[in-house]
Tab-separated table of C-alpha atoms in Angstrom:
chain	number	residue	atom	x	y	z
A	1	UNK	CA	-22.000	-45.649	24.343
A	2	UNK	CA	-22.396	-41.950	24.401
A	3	UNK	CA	-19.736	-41.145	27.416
A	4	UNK	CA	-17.282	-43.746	25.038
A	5	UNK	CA	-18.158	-41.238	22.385
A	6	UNK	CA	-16.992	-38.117	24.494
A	7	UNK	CA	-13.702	-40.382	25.345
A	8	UNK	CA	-13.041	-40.508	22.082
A	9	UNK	CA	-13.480	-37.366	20.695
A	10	UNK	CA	-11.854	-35.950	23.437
A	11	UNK	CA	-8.104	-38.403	22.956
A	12	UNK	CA	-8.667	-37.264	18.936
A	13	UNK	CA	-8.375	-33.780	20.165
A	14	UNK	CA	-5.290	-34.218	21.888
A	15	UNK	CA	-3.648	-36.400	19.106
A	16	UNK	CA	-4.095	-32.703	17.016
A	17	UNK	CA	-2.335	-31.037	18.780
A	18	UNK	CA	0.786	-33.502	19.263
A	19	UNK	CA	0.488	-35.314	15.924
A	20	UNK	CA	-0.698	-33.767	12.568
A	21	UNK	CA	-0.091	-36.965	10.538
A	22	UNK	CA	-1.150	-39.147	13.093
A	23	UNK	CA	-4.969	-37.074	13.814
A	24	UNK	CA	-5.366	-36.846	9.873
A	25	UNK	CA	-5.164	-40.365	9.336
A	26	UNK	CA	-7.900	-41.243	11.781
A	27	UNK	CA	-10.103	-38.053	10.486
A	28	UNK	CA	-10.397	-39.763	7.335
A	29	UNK	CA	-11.774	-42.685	8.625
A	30	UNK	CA	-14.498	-40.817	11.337
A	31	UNK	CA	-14.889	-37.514	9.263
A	32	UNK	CA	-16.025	-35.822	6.746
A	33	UNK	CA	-17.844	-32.570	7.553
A	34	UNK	CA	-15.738	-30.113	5.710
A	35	UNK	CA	-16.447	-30.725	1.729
A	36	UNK	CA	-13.883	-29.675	-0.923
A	37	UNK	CA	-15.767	-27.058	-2.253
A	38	UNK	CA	-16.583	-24.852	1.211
A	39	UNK	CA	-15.853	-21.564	1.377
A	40	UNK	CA	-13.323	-21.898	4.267
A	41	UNK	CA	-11.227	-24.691	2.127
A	42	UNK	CA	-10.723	-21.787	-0.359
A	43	UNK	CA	-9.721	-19.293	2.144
A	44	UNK	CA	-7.572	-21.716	3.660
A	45	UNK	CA	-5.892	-22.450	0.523
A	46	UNK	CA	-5.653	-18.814	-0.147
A	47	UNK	CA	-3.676	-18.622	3.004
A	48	UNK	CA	-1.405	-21.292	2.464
A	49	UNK	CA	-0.598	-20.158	-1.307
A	50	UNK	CA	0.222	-16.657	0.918
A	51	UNK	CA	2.453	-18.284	3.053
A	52	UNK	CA	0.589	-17.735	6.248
A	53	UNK	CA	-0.676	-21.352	6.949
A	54	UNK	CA	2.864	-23.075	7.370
A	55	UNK	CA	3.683	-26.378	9.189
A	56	UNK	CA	0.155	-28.337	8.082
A	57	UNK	CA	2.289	-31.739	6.062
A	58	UNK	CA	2.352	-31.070	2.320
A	59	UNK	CA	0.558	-27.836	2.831
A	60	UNK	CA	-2.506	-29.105	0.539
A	61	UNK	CA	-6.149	-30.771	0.973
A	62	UNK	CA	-5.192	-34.325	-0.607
A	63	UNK	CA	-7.018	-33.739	-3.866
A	64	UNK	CA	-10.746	-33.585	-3.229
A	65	UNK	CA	-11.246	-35.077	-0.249
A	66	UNK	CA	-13.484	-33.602	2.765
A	67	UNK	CA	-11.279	-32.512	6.072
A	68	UNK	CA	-13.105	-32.228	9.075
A	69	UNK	CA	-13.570	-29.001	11.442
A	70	UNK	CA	-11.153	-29.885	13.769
A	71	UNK	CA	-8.357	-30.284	11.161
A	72	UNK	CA	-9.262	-26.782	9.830
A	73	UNK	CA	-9.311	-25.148	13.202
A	74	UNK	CA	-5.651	-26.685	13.203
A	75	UNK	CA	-4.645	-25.238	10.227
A	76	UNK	CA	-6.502	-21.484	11.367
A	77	UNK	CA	-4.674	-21.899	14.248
A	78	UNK	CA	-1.616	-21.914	12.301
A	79	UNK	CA	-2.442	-19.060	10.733
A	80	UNK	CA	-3.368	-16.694	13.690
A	81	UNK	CA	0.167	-17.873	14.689
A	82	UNK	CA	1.771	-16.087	11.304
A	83	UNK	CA	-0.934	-13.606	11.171
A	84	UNK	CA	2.118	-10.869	11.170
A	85	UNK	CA	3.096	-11.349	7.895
A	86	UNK	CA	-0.419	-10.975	6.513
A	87	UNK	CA	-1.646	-8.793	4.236
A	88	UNK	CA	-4.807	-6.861	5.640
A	89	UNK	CA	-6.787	-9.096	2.847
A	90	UNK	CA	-5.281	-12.088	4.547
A	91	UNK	CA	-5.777	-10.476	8.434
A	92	UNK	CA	-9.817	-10.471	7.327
A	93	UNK	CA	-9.829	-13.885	5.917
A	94	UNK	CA	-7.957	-14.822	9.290
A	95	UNK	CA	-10.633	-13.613	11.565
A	96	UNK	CA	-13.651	-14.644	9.622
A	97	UNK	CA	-12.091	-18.303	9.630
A	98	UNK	CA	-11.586	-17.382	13.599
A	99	UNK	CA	-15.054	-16.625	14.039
A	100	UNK	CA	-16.766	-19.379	12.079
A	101	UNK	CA	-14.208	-22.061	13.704
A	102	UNK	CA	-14.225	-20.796	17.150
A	103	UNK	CA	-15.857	-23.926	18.777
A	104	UNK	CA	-13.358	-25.993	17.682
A	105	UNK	CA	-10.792	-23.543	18.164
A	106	UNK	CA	-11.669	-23.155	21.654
A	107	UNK	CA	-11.272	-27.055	21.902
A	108	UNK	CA	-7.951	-26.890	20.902
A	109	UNK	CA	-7.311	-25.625	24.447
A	110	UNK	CA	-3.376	-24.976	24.851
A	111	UNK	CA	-2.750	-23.611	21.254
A	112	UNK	CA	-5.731	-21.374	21.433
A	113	UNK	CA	-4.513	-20.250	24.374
A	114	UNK	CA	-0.324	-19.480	23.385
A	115	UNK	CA	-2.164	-17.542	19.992
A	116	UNK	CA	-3.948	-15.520	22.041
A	117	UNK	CA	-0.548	-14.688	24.156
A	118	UNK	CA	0.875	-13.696	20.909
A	119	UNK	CA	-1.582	-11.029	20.069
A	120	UNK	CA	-1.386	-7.304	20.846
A	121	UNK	CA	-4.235	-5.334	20.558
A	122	UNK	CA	-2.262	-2.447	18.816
A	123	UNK	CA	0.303	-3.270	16.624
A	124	UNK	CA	2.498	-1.448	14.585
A	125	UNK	CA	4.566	-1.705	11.272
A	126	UNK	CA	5.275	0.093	8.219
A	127	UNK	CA	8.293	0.930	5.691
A	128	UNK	CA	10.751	3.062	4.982
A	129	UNK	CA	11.053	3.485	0.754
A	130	UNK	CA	13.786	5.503	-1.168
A	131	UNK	CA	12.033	5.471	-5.002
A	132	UNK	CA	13.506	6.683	-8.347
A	133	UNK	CA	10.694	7.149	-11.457
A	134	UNK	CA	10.828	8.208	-14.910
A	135	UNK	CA	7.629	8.696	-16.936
A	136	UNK	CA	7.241	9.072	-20.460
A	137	UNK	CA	6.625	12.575	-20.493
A	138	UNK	CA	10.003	13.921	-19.859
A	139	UNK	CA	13.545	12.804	-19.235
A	140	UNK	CA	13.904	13.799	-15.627
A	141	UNK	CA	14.439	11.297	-13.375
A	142	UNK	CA	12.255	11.577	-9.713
A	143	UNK	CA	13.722	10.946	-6.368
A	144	UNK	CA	11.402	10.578	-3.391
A	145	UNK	CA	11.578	9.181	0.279
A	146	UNK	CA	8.584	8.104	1.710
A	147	UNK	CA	7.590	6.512	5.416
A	148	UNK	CA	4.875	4.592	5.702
A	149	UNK	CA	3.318	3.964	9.062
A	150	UNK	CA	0.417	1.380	9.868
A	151	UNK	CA	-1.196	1.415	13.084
A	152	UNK	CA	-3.867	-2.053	13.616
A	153	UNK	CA	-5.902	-2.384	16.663
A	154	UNK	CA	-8.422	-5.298	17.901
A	155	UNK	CA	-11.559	-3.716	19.121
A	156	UNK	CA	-13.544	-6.967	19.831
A	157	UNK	CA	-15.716	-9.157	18.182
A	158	UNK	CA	-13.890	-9.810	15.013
A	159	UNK	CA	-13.603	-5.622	14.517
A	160	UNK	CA	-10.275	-4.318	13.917
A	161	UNK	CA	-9.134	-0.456	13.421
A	162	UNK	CA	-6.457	0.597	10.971
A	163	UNK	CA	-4.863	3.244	10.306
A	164	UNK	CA	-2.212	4.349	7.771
A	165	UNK	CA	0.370	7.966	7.531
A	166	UNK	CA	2.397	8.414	5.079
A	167	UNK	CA	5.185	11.204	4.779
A	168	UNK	CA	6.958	11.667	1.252
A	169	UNK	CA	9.946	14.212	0.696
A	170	UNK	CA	11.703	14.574	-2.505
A	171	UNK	CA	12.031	16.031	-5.894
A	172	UNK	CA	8.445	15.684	-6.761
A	173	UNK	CA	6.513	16.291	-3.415
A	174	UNK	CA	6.659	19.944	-4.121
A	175	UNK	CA	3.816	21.379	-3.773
A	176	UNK	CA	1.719	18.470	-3.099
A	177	UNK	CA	-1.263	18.892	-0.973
A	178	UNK	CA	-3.615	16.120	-0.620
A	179	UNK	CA	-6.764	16.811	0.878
A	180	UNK	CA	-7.016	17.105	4.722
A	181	UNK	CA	-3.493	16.293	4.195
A	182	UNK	CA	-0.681	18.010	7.147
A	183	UNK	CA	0.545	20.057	4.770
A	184	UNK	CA	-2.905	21.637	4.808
A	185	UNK	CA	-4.089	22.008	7.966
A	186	UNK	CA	-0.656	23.747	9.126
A	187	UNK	CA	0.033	25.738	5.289
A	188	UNK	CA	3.306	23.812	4.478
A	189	UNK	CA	1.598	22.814	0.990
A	190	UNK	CA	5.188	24.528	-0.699
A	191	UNK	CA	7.549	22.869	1.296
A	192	UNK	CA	9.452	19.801	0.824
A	193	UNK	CA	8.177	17.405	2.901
A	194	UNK	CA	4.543	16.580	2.964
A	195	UNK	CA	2.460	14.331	5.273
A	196	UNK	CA	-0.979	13.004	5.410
A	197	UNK	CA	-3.370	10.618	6.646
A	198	UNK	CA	-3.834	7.853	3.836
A	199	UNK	CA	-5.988	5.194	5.255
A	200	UNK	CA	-7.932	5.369	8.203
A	201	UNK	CA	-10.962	2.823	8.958
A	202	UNK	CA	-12.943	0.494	10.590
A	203	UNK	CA	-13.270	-3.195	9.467
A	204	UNK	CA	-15.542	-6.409	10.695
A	205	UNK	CA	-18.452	-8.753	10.685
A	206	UNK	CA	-21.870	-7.627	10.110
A	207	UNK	CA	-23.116	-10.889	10.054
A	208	UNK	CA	-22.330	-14.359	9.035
A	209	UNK	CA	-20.422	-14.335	5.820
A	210	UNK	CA	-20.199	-10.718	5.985
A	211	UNK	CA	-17.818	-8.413	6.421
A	212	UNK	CA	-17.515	-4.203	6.405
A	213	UNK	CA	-15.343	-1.707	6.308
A	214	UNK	CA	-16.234	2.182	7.098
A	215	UNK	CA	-14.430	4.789	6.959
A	216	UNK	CA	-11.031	5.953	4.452
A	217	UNK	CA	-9.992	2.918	2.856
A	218	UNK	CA	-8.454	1.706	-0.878
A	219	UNK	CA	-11.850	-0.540	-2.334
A	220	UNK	CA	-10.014	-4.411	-3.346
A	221	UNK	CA	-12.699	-4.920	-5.406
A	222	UNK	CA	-10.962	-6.924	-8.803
A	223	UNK	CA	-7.504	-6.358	-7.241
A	224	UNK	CA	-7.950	-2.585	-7.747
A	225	UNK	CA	-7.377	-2.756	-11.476
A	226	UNK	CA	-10.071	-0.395	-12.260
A	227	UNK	CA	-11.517	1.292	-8.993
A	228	UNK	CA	-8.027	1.828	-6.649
A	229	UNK	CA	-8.581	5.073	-5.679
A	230	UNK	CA	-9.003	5.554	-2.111
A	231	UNK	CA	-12.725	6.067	-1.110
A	232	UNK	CA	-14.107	7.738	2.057
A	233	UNK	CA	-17.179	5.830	2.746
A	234	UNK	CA	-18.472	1.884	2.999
A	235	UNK	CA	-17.584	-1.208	1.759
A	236	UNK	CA	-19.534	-4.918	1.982
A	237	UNK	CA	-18.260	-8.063	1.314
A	238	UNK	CA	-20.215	-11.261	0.773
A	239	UNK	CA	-18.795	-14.448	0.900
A	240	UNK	CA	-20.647	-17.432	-0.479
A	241	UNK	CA	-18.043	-20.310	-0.784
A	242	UNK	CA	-16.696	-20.064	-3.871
A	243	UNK	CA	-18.061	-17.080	-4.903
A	244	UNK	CA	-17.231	-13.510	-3.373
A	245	UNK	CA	-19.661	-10.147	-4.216
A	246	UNK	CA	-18.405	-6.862	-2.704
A	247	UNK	CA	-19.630	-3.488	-3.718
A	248	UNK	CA	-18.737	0.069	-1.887
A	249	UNK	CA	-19.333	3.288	-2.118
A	250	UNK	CA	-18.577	7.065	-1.154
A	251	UNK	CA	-16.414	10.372	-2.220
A	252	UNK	CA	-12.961	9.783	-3.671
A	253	UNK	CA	-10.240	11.021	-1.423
A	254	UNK	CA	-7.381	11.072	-4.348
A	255	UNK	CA	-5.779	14.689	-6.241
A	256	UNK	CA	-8.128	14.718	-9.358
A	257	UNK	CA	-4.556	15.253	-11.366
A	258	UNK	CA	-3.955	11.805	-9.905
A	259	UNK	CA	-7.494	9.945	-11.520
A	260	UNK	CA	-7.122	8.589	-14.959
A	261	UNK	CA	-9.349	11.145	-17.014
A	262	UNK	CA	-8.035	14.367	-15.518
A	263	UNK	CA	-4.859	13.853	-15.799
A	264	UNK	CA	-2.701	15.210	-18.710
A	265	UNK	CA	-4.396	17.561	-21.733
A	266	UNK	CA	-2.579	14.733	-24.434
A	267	UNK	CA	-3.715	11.901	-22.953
A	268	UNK	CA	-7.620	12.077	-22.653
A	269	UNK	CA	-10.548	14.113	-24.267
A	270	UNK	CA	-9.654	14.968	-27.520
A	271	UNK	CA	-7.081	17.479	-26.225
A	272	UNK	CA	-9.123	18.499	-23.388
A	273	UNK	CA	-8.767	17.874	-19.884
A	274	UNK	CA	-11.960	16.319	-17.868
A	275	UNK	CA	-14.384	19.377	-17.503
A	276	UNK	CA	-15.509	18.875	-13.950
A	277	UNK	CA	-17.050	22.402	-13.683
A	278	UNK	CA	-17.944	23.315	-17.462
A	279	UNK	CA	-15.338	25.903	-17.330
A	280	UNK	CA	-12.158	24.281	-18.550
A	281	UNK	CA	-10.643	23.682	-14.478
A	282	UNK	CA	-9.779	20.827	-13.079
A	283	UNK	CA	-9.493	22.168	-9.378
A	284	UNK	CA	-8.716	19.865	-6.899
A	285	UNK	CA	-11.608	20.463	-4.951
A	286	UNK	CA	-14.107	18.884	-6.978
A	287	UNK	CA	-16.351	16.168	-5.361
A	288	UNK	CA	-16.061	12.985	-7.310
A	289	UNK	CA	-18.831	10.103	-5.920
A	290	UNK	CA	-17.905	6.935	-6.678
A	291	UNK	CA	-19.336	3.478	-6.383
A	292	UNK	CA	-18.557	0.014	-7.628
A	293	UNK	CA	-19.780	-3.617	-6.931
A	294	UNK	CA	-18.497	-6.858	-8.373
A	295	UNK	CA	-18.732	-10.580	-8.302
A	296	UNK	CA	-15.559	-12.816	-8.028
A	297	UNK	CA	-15.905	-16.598	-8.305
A	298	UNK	CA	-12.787	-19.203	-7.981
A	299	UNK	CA	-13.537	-22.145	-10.227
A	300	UNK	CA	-10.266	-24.039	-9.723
A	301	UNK	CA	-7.449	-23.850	-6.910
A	302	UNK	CA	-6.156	-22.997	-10.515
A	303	UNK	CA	-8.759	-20.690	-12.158
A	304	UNK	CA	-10.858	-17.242	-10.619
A	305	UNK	CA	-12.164	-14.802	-12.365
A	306	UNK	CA	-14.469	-11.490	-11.438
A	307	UNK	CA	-16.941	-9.320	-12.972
A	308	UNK	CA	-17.480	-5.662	-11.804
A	309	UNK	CA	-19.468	-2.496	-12.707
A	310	UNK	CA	-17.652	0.771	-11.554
A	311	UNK	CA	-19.398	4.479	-11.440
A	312	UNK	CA	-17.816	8.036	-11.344
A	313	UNK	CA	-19.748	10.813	-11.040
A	314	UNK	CA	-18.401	14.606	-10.922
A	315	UNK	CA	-20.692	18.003	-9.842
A	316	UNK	CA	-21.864	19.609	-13.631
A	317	UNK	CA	-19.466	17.710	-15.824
A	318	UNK	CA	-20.811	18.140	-19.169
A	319	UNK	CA	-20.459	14.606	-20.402
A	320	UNK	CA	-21.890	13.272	-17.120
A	321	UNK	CA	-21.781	9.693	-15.232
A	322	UNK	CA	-18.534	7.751	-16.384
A	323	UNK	CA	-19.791	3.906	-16.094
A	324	UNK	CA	-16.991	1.236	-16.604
A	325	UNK	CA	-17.121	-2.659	-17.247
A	326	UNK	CA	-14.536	-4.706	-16.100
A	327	UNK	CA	-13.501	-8.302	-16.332
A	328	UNK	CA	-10.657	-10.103	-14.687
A	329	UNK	CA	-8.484	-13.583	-14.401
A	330	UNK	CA	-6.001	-15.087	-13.147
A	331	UNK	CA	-5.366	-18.865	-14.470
A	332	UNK	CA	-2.423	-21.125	-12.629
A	333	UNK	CA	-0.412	-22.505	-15.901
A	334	UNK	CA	2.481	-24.044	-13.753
A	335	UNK	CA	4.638	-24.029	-10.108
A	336	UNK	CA	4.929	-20.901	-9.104
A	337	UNK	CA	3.515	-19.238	-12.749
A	338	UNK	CA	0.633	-17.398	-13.734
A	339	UNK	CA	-1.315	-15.661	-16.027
A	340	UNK	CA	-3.010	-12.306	-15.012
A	341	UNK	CA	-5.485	-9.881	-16.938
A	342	UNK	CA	-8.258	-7.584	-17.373
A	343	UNK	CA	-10.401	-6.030	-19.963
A	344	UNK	CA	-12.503	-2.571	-18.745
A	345	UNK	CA	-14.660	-0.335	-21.134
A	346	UNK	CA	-16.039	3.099	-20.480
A	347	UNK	CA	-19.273	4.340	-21.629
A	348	UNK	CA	-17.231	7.977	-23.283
A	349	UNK	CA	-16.271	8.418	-26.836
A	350	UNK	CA	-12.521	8.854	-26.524
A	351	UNK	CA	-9.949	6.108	-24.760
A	352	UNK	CA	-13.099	3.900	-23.255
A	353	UNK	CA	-11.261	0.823	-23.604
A	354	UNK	CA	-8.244	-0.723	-20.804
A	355	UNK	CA	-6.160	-4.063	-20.739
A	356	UNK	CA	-3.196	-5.456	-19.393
A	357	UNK	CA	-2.227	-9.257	-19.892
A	358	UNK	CA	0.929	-10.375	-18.340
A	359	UNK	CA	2.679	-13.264	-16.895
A	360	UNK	CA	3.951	-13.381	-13.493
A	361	UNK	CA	6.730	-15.473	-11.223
A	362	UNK	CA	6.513	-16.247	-7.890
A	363	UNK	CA	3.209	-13.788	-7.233
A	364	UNK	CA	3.529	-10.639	-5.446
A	365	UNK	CA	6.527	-9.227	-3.868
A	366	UNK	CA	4.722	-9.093	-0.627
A	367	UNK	CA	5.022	-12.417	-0.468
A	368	UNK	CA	7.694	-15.027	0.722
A	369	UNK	CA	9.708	-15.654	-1.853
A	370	UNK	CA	13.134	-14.858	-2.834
A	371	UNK	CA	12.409	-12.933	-5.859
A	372	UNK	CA	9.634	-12.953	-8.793
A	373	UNK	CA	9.207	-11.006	-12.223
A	374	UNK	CA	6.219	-10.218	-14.749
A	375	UNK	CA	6.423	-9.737	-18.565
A	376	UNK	CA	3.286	-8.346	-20.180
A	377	UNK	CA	1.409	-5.641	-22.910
A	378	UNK	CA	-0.995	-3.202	-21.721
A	379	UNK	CA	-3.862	-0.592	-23.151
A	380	UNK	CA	-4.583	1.671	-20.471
A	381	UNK	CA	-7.508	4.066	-22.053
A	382	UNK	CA	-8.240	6.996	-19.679
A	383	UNK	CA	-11.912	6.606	-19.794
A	384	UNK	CA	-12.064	2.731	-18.897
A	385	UNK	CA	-10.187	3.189	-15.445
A	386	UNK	CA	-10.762	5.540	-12.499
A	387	UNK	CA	-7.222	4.862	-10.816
A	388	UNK	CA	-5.696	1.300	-11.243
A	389	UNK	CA	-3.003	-0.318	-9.323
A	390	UNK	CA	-2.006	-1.751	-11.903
A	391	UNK	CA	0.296	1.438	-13.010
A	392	UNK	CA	3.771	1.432	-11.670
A	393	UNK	CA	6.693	1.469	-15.051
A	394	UNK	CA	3.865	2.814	-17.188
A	395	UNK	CA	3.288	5.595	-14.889
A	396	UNK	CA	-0.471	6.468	-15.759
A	397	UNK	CA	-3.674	5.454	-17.601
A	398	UNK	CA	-3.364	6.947	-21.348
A	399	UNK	CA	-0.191	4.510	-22.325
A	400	UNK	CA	0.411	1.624	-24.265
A	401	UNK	CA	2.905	-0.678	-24.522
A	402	UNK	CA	5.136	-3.286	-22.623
A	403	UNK	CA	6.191	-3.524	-19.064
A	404	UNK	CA	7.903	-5.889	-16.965
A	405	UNK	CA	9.620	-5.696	-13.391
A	406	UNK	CA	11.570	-7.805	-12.010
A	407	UNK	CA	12.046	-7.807	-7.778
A	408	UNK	CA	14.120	-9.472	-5.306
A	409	UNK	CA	14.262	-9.792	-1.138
A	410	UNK	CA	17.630	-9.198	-0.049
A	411	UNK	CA	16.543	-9.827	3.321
A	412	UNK	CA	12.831	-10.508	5.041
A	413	UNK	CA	12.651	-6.725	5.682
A	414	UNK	CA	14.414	-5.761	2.816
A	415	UNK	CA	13.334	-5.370	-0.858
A	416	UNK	CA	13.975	-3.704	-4.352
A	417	UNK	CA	11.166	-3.572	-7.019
A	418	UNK	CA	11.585	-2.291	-10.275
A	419	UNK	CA	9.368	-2.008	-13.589
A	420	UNK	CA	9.956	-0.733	-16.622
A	421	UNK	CA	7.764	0.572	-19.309
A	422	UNK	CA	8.732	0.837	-22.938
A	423	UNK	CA	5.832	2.200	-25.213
A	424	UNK	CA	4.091	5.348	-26.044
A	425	UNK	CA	0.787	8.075	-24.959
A	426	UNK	CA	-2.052	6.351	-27.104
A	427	UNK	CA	-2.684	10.227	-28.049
A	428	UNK	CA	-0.645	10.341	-31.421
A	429	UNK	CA	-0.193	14.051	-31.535
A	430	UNK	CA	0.678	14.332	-27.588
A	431	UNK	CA	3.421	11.171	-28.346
A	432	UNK	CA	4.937	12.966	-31.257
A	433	UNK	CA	5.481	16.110	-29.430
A	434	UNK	CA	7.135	13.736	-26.041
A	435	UNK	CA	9.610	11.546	-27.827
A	436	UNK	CA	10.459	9.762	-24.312
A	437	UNK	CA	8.645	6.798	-24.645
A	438	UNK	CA	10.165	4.703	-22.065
A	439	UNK	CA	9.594	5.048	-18.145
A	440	UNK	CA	10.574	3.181	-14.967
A	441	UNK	CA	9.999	2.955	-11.487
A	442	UNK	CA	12.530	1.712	-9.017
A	443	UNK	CA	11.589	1.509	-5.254
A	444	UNK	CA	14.051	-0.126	-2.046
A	445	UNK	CA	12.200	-0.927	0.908
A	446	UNK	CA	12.981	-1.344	4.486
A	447	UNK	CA	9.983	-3.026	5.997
A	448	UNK	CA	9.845	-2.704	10.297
């Protein structure tokens, strides 16, 4: 009875990997060891919302049923096969699927075998971008050119290295000179064209369920609309099913004119620019420790949500530890349609409160469709964010008002995003004194 067993299993292993349909209707019938509500169902349907899971039938789980291993070690092996067009989110997700599916991926035999074919250990990719901004401080509109270079290698046991340079030239690069930056090290900090070393770090399993990263990175922690400046230091993620925690922590790597509370004398303190040294500067050479931790839970394929706690704290500022709150959703209303926001508060007394809500088509412009667009109001107080991602037509935290972009793929590898901001500086006095109250950001990419 038990060798009959092996004969089995073994002809139901071959029947995945000629027939989908055909191996799905007979899992339903011997299987169930997969429930709804695992983590890895999630993830997969993560991946298949992305785009990166193609080919699997109708693309979905059938409602609440279980699946078995074997059909989800199909559907990973599907998505090693895409794993190009992943996002770095999705690239994790990928190998931690990898890793707690490898039995049965290893069963799989020939497919296993033609995705590892298809790997590289280095890869590289990246984007060429020609932008044009216009914030609401002035009239002038920005040019810039910008190359983006991303360099991924596979250490080993579910590790990865990645790297990131970046090299802007324009009207407004002048004179910008990131730290550690190329500029620096070789004094072209006044020239046009500036260069630096944006990402650079380490990323992989420290044990089952969870995952690190060490090094320079950008912290994803609530889809960076609080805590998005980049971070050198160490990041943890959890995952427990539904439910992710991550936390991280280290020295922001960002110009403090580029945080939200140093930014512009109008827009924060009364009048006064962030006091990092008790003397009125601002110098860009100010250590700012940072370090955040949050919970995010999906409820629904429809419904997730996220609560964080976010912590910025600057050598003998006079008003000490700035402590934000932050809460964030995202609810499914209909095909293709969502409905996105956050709420952060600060623990200062000036701008400590930040929101956006907005609706969005067709998700992210990193993703496969033709073309999406967002409508939406925003509150972005200068003491309730550190550096959001959020901020592309409104410029900068210390606005209010509307923005919406619209974006469109005029070919896989080629792009055009634009936003547009109309509304105001939340200062009165600094938005009487800059009547231009409207602001865009237009940006065509060539993705290699």
């Amino acid at each position: 009875m038990k060798n009959k067993r092996k004969v089995i299993l073994s002809t139901l292993s071959a029947l995945i990997i000629t027939t989908s349909a055909a191996y799905a209707a007979s899992a339903d019938q011997l299987y169930s060891d997969v429930p709804a509500d695992n983590w890895a169902v999630a993830a997969v349907t993560k991946l298949t919302n992305d785009g990166i899971i193609t080919g699997y039938g109708d693309g979905t789980f059938r409602g609440d049923r279980a699946v078995t291993r074997y059909e989800m070690a199909q559907m990973i092996a599907s998505a090693r096969t895409h794993s190009e067009k992943a996002s770095e989110e999705d690239k994790a997700l990928i190998q931690r699927l990898s890793n707690e599916f490898s039995d049965e991926l290893t069963s799989l035999g020939i497919r296993m075998s033609n995705v590892e074919k298809k790997t590289d250990n280095v890869k590289i990719s990246g984007v060429f971008a020609n932008k044009a901004m216009k914030g609401i401080s002035d009239s002038h509109t920005w040019w810039e050119k910008e190359i983006f270079l991303n360099v991924d290698a596979d250490v080993g046991d579910g590790w990865g290295f990645h790297s990131g340079l970046d090299w802007k030239w324009g009207t407004n690069t002048k004179g910008w000179n990131g730290e550690e930056s190329f500029s620096d090290l070789y004094s072209t900090s006044n020239k046009d064209v500036n260069a630096m070393i944006y990402r650079m770090y380490a990323q992989g399993p420290i044990g089952k369920n969870i995952n690190a990263t060490i090094g320079l990175f950008t912290p994803d922690l609530q889809d960076g609309v609080v805590g998005n400046a980049r971070t050198k230091g160490v990041a943890v993620d959890y995952n427990m099913g539904k439910t992710t925690l991550k936390a991280y922590t280290g020295k922001v790597y960002e110009k403090n004119a580029d945080l939200s509370s140093p930014w512009s004398a109008g827009f924060i303190r009364h009048g006064n620019r962030y006091d990092f040294y008790n003397d009125g500067s601002t110098r860009d050479d100010a250590t700012l420790r940072v370090y955040g931790f949050s919970a995010e839970h999906t409820f629904t394929p429809k419904t997730s949500a996220g609560l964080g706690y976010y912590s910025l704290k600057s050598p003998n500022a006079y008003d000490g530890r700035l402590g934000i709150i932050a809460l964030n959703a995202r609810q499914n209303l209909a095909k293709n349609l969502d409905l996105t926001g956050f709420y952060s508060h600060g623990n200062q007394d000036y701008q400590n409160k930040a929101y956006d809500l907005k609706l969005v088509y067709n998700g992210s412009p990193w993703g496969d469709k033709r073309w999406g667009s967002s409508i939406g109001y925003r509150y972005l107080g200068s003491d309730a964010l550190i550096m959001s991602s959020i901020v592309n037509g409104s410029e900068k935290p210390g606005s209010k008002g509307m923005e919406a972009s619209i974006w469109y793929h005029f070919t896989k590898n080629i792009q055009l995003q634009n936003y547009f901001f109309f509304g105001k500086a939340i200062n009165s006095e600094y938005a009487a004194e800059n009547p231009h109250h409207t602001a865009f950001f237009s940006n065509l990419i060539f993705a290699f």
